[in-house]
Coordinates of C-alpha atoms and ligand atoms in Angstrom, one line a residue:
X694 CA 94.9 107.2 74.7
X695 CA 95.3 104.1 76.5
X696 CA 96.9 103.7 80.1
X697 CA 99.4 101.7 80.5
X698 CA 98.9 99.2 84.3
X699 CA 101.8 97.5 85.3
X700 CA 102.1 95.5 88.8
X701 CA 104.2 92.5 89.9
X702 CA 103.0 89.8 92.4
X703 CA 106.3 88.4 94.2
X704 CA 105.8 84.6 94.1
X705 CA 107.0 83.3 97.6
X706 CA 103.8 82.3 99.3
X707 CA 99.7 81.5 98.3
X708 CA 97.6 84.2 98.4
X709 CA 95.1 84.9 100.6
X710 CA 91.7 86.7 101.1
X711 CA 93.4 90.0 102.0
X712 CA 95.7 89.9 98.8
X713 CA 92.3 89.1 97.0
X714 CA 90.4 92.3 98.6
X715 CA 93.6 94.0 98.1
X716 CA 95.4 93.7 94.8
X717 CA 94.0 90.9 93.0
X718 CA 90.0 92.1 92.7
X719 CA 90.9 95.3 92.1
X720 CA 93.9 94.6 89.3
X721 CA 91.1 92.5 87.3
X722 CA 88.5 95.1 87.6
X723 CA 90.5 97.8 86.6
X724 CA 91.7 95.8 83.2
X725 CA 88.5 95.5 82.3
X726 CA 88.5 99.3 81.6
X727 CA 88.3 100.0 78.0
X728 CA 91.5 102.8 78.0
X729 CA 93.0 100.4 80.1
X730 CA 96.5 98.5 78.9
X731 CA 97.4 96.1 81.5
X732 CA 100.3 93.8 82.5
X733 CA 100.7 91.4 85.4
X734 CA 103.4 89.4 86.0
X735 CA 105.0 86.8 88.5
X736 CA 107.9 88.8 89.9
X737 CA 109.9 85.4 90.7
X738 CA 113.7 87.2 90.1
X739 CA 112.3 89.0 92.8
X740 CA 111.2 86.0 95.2
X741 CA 114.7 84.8 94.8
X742 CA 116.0 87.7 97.0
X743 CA 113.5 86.5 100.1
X744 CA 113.5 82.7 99.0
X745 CA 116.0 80.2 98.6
X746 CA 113.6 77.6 99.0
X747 CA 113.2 76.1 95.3
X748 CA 110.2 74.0 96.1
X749 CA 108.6 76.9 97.5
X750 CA 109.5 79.0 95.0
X751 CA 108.0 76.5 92.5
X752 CA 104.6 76.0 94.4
X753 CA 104.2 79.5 94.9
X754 CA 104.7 80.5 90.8
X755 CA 102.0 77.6 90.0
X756 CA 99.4 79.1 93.2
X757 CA 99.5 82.8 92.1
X758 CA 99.4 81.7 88.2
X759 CA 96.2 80.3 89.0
X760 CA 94.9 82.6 91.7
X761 CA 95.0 85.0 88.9
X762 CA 93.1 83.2 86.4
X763 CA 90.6 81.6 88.5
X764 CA 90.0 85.0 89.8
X765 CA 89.0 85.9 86.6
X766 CA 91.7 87.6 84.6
X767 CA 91.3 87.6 80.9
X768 CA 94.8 86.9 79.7
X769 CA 93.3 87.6 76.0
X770 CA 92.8 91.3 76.9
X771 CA 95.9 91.8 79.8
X772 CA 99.4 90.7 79.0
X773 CA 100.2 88.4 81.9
X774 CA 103.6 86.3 82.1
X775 CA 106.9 85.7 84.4
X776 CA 109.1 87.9 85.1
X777 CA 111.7 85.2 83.8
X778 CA 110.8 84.4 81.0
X779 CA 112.0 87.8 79.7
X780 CA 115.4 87.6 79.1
X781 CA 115.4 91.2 78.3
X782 CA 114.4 92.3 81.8
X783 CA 117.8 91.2 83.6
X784 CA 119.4 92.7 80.4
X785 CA 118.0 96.0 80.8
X786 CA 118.7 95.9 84.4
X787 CA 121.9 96.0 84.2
X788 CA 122.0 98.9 81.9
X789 CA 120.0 100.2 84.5
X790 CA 122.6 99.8 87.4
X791 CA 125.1 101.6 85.3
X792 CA 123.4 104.7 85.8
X793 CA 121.7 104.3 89.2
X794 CA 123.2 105.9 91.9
X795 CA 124.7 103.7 95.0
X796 CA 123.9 106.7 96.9
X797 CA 120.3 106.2 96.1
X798 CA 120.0 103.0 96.4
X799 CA 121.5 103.3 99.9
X800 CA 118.7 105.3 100.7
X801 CA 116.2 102.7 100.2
X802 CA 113.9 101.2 102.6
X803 CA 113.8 98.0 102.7
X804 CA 117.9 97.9 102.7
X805 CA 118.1 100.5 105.2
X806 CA 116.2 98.2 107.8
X807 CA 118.5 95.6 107.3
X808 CA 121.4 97.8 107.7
X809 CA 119.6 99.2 111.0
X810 CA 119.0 95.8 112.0
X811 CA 122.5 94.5 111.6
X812 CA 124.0 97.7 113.7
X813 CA 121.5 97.5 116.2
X814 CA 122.4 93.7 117.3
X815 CA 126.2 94.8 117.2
X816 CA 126.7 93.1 113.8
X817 CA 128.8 94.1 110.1
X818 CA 126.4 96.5 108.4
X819 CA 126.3 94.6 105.7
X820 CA 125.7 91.2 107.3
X821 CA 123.6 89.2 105.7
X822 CA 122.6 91.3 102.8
X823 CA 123.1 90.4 99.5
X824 CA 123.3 92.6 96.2
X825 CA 120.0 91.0 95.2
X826 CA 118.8 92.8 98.4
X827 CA 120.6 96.0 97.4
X828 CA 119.8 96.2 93.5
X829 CA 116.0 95.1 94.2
X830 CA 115.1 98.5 93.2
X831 CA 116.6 98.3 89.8
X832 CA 115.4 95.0 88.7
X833 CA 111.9 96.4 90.0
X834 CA 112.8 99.9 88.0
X835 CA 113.5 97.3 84.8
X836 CA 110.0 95.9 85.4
X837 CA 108.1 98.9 85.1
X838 CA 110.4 100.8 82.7
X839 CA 110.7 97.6 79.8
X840 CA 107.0 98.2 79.4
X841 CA 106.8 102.0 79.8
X842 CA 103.6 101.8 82.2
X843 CA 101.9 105.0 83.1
X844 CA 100.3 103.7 86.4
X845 CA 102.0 101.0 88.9
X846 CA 99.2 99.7 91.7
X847 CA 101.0 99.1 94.5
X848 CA 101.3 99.0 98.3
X849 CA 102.3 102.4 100.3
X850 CA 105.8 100.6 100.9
X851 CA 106.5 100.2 97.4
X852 CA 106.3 103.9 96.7
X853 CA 109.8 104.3 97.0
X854 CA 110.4 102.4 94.6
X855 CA 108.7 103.5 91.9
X856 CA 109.9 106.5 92.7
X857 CA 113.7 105.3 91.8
X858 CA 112.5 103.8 88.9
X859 CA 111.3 107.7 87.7
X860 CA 115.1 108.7 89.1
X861 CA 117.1 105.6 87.2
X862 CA 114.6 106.0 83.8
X863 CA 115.0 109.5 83.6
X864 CA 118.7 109.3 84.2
X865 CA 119.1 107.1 81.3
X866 CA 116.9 109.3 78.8
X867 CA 119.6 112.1 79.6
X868 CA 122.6 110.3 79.6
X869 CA 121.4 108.6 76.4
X870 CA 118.4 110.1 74.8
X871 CA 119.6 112.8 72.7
X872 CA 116.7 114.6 73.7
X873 CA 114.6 111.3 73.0
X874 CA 112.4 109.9 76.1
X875 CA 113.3 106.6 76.0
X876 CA 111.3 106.2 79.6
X877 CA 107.9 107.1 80.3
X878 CA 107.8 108.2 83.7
X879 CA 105.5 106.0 86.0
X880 CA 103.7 107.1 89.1
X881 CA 102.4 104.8 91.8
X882 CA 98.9 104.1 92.0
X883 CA 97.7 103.7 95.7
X884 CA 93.7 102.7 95.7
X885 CA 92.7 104.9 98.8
X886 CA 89.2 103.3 98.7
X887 CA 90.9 99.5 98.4
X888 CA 90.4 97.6 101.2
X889 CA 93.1 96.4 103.9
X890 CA 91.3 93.7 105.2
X891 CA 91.8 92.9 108.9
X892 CA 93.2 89.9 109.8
X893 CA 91.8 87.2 112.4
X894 CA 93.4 89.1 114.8
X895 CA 91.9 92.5 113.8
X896 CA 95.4 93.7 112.5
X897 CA 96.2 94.3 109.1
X898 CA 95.8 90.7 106.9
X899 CA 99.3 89.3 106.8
X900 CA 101.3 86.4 106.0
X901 CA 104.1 87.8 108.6
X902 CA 101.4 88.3 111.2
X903 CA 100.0 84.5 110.4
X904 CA 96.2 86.0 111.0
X905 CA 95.2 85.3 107.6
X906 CA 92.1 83.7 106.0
X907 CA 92.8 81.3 102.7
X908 CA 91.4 82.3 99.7
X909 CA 91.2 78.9 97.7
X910 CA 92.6 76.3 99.5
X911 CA 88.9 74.5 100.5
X912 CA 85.8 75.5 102.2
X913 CA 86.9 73.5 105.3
X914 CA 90.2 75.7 105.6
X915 CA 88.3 79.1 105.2
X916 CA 85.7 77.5 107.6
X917 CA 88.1 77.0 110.0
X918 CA 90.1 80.1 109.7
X919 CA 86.4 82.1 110.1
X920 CA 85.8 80.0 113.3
X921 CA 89.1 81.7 114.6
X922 CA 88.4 85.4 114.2
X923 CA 88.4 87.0 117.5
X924 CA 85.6 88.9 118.9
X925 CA 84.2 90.2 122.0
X926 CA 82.6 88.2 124.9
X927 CA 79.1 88.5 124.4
X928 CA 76.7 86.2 124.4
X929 CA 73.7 85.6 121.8
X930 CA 70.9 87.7 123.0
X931 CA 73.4 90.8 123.5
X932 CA 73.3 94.2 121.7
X933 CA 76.9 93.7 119.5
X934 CA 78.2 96.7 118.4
X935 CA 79.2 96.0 114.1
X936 CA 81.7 99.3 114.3
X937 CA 84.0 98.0 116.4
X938 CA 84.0 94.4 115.0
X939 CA 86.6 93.4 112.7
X940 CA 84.4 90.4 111.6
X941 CA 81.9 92.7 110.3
X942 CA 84.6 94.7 108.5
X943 CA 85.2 91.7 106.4
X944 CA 82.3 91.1 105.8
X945 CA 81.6 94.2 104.2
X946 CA 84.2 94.1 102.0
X947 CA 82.5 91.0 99.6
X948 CA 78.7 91.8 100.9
X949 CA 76.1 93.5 98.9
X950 CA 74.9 97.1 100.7
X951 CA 71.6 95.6 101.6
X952 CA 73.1 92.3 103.1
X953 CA 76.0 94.0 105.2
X954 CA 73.1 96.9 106.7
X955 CA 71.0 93.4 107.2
X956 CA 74.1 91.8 109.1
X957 CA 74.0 95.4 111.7
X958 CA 70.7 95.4 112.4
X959 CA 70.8 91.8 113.2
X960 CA 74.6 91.8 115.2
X961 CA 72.4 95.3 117.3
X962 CA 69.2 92.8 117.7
X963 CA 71.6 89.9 119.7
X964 CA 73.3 87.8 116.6
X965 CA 75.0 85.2 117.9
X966 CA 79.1 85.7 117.1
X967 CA 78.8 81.9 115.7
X968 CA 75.6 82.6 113.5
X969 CA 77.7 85.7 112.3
X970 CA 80.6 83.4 111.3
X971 CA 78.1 80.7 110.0
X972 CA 77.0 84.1 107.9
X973 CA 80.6 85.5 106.7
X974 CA 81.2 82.0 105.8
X975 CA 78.2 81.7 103.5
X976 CA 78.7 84.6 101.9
X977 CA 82.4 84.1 101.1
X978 CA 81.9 80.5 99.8
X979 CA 78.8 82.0 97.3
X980 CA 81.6 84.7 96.2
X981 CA 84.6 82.1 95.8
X982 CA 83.1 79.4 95.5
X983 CA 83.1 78.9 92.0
X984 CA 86.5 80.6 91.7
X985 CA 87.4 77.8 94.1
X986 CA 86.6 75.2 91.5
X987 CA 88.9 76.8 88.8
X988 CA 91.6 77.2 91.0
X989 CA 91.5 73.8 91.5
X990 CA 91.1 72.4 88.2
X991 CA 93.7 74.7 87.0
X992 CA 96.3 73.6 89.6
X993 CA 96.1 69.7 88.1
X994 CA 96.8 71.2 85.1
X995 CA 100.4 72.7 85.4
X996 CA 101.2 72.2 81.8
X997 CA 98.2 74.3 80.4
X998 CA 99.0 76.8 83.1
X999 CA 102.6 76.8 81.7
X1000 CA 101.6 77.4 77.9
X1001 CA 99.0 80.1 79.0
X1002 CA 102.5 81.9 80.6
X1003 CA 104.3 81.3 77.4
X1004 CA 101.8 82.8 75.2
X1005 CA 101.6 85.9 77.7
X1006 CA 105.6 86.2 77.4
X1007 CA 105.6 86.0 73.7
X1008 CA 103.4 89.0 73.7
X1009 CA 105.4 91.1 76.3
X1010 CA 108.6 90.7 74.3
X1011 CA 107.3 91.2 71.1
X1012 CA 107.3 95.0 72.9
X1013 CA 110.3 94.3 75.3
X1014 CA 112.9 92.8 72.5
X1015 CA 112.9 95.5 69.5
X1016 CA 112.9 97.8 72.4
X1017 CA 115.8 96.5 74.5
X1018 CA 117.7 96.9 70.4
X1019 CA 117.2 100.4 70.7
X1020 CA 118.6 100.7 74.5
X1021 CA 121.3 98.5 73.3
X1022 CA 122.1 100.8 70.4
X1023 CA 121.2 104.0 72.7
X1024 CA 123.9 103.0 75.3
X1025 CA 127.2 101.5 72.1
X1026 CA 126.1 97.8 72.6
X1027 CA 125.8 98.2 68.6
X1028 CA 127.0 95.7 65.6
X1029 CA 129.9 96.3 64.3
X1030 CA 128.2 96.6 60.6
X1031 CA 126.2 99.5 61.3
X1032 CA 129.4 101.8 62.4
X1033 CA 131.1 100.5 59.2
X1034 CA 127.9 102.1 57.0
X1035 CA 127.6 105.2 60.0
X1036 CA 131.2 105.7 59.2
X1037 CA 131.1 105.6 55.4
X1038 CA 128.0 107.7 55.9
X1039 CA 128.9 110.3 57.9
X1040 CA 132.3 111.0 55.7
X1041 CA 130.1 111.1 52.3
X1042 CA 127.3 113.6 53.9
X1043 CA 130.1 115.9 56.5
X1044 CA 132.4 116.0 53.6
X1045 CA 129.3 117.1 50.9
X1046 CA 127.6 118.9 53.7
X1047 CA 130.0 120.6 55.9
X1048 CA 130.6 124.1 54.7
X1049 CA 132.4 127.4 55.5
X1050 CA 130.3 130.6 55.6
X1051 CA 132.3 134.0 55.6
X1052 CA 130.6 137.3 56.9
X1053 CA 131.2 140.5 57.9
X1054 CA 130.9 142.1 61.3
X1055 CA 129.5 145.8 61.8
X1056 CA 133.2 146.8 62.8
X1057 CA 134.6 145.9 59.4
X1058 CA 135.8 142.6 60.3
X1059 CA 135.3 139.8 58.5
X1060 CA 134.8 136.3 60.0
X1061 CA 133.4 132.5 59.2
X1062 CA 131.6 130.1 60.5
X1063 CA 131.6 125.8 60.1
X1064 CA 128.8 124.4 59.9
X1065 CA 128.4 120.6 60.4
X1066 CA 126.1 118.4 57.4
X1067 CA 123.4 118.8 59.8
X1068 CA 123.5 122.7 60.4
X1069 CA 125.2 122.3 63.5
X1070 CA 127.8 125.3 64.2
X1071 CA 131.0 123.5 65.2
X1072 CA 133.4 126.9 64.7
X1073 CA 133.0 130.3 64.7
X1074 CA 136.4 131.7 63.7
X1075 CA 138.2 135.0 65.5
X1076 CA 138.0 138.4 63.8
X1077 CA 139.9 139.2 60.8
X1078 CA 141.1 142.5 59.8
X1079 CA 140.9 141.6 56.1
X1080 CA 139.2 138.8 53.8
X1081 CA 142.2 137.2 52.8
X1082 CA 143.2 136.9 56.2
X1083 CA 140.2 134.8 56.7
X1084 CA 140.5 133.0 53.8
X1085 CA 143.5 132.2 54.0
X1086 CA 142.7 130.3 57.5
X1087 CA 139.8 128.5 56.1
X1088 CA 142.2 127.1 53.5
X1089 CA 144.5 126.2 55.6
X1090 CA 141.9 124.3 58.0
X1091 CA 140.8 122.3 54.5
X1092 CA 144.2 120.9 53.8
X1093 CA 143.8 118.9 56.7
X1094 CA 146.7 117.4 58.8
X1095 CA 147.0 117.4 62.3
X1096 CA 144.7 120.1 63.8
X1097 CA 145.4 121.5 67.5
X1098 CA 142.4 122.0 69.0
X1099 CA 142.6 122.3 72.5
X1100 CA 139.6 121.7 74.7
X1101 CA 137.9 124.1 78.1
X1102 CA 135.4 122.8 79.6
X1103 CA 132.2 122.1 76.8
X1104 CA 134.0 123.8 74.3
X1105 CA 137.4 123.6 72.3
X1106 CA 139.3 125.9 70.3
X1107 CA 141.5 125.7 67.0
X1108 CA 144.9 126.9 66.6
X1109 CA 147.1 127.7 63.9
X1110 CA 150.8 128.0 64.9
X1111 CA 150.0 128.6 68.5
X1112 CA 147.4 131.5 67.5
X1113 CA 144.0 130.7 68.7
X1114 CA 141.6 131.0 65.3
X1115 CA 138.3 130.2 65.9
X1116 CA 135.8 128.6 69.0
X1117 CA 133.2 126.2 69.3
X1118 CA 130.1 127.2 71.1
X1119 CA 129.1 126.1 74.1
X1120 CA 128.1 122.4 74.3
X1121 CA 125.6 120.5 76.8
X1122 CA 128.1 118.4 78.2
X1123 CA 131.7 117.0 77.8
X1124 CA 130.2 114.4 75.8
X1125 CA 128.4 116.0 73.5
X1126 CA 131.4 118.5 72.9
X1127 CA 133.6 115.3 72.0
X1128 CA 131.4 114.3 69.5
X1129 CA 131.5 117.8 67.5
X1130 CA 135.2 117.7 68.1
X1131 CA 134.6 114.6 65.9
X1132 CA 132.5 116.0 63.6
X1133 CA 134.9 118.6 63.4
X1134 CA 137.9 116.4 62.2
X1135 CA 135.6 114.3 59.6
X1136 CA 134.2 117.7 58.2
X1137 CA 138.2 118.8 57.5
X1138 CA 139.3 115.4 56.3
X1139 CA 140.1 115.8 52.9
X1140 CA 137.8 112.7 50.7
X1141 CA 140.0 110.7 48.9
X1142 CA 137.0 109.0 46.5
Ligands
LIG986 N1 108.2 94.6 94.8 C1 106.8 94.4 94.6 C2 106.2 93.9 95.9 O1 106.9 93.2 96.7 C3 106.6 93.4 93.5 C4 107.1 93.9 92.2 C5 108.2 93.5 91.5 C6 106.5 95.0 91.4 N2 108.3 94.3 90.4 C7 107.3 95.1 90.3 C8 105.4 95.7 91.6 C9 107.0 96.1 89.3 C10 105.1 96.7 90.7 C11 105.9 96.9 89.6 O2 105.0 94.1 96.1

């Protein structure tokens, strides 16, 4: 069986070398797997929550589109596309926030800071935040759920997330499945032995903590950006210690074993901090080098870049349109057509189908049952002290005419002239009950053709 990969890259900013180590290197090396079924996409609905800078938003679409590709993703083998250019995924989304809890939602992180925020400088709650903020979740939930995916890569702090998207899909395969799993259920995929890659500074690699390194921008900028990395004060000649030196770390992460042990001994010979930079530099440029190149050609080239995302979201909602039909049919959203046929269907079958089925109880007493067209037991009548008693009910139920069935909880009861005659079982919910109360009154409608 294949696995399905899903993962969305927000589009508000360029990557860098740490989203590279991070998310993009590993993404591409894991859909090369051969059981592996993967889909990338721009999340840009999602940048517009952080981002109401068009331009920005614009620039940043074009920079990861091509990140992606020039890091070598084969769009032949992945499905790769924007997240807007599926009309289907704002469509299921809202079905989505039909059944999500606000109470859930409240509990989420990333709105919960804001919240915390807000309070703490003596502020509304709420200031600030906008539903886009608030229903992230569910729009991330329609991401993942559209395209059923097994596995969703992603960073610890999106955990939660995927985790609501479990809570909302399976919520909507019992409000609306009739026992069908419309949802796969996804779980987050967190690549322990992925690199974080320090940052300049020796924290984490960050946009927010501005200590990052470029990834294709030019060989001047990641020259530069090397040239910055802070390290300790000691001169060439000294013993350097590679453990405690975040410019080692880094290089590690893109070095070959034998290189990276030959870049220790030489940092505990004496290596000069600049010869180690003049190295890290080296070795990055011979890994991205090329990558580089295609980034760059692909970036003057916006319109191919568009068609490639085209093709990718023609083949996402060849999956994503029949099956936003079936949600739509799932939830009512149905033509009115096929309820004219349902009805005419359901009359010819309940009124051949449905049937009355007397027995006898150990006591002496003789009973029936109704049976629905499908087998269902919609009645199951009181005890009668003699057959014609019983029969003379069942009659009576088939001439049709206002019935008065009264409803308890999931069940209902009939009555004849105030005397209670038979019971439905026990149904899963209130819902369900209504519809065999339904059944009920098309299975004792007289057929007139
Ligand atoms: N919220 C994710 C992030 O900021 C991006 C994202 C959007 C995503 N939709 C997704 C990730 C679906 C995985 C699956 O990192």
């Amino acid at each position: 069986m294949t696995t399905r990969i899903l993962t969305g890259i927000t589009t508000t900013g360029t990557p860098h070398l740490g989203n590279y180590a991070g998310a993009i290197r590993p993404a591409i090396v894991a859909s090369r797997q051969s059981d592996a079924d993967s889909f990338y996409f721009l999340a840009d609905y999602h940048a517009l929550i952080k981002c109401d800078d068009p331009l920005r938003i614009q620039r940043s679409r074009l920079e990861i589109a091509a990140t992606w590709l020039a890091a070598g993703l084969d769009v032949e083998r992945v499905t790769f596309y924007r997240q807007s250019d599926i009309p289907e995924i704002p469509e299921l989304t809202w079905l989505l926030t039909c059944v999500a809890g606000k109470g859930l939602l409240n509990r989420a992180h990333a709105y919960k800071a804001s919240v915390d925020k807000n309070v703490e400088a003596g502020e509304d709650p709420d200031a600030g935040i906008t539903m886009g903020l608030f229903s992230y979740p569910v729009l991330m939930a329609a991401d993942i759920l559209m395209f059923n995916a097994h596995q969703v890569p992603v960073g610890r702090d999106q955990i939660q997330h995927v985790e609501m998207a479990r809570d909302i899909g399976q919520r909507f395969n019992h409000l609306f499945g009739n026992g069908k799993e419309f949802f796969v259920m996804p779980e987050a995929l967190i690549e322990e032995s992925v690199a974080t890659l320090p940052g300049l500074d020796g924290r984490k690699m960050s946009k927010s903590y501005d200590n990052t390194i470029p990834l294709f921008s030019g060989a001047k900028e990641m020259k530069d950006a090397i040239s910055r990395i802070v390290t300790d004060s000691r001169l060439p000649g000294e013993a350097k210690d590679p453990d405690n030196s975040h410019l080692f770390t880094l290089y590690q992460a893109f070095a070959s074993k034998a290189r990276s042990e030959q870049l220790r001994a030489d940092l505990l010979q004496g290596l000069g901090w600049g010869d180690a930079k003049q190295r890290l530099f080296q070795l990055l440029d011979g890994e991205l080098g090329e990558a580089r190149e295609r980034y760059h050609r692909l970036i003057e080239r916006p319109t191919d870049l568009e068609d490639i995302l085209q093709t990718g979201a023609q083949k996402a909602r060849r999956i994503a349109t029949p099956f936003l039909g079936e949600l739509r049919e799932a939830v009512g959203l149905r033509s009115l057509r096929t309820i004219a046929q349902a009805v005419t269907a359901t009359k010819k079958k309940a009124s051949k189908a449905a049937r009355f089925v007397s027995f006898r109880e150990d006591d002496g007493s003789f009973r029936f049952r109704l049976l629905a067209a499908d087998g269902e037991q919609l009645l199951l009548s009181r005890n009668f002290a003699d057959g014609k008693a019983a029969g003379a009910v069942t009659r009576q139920l088939q001439q049709g005419g206002e019935l008065d069935i009264r409803t308890q909880g999931e069940s209902f009861s009939v009555w004849l002239e105030d005397v209670c005659v038979a019971d439905s079982p026990a149904f899963a919910d209130t819902a369900a009950r209504d519809a065999a109360v339904q059944s009920l009154k098309l299975a004792l409608t007289p057929q007139q053709d």
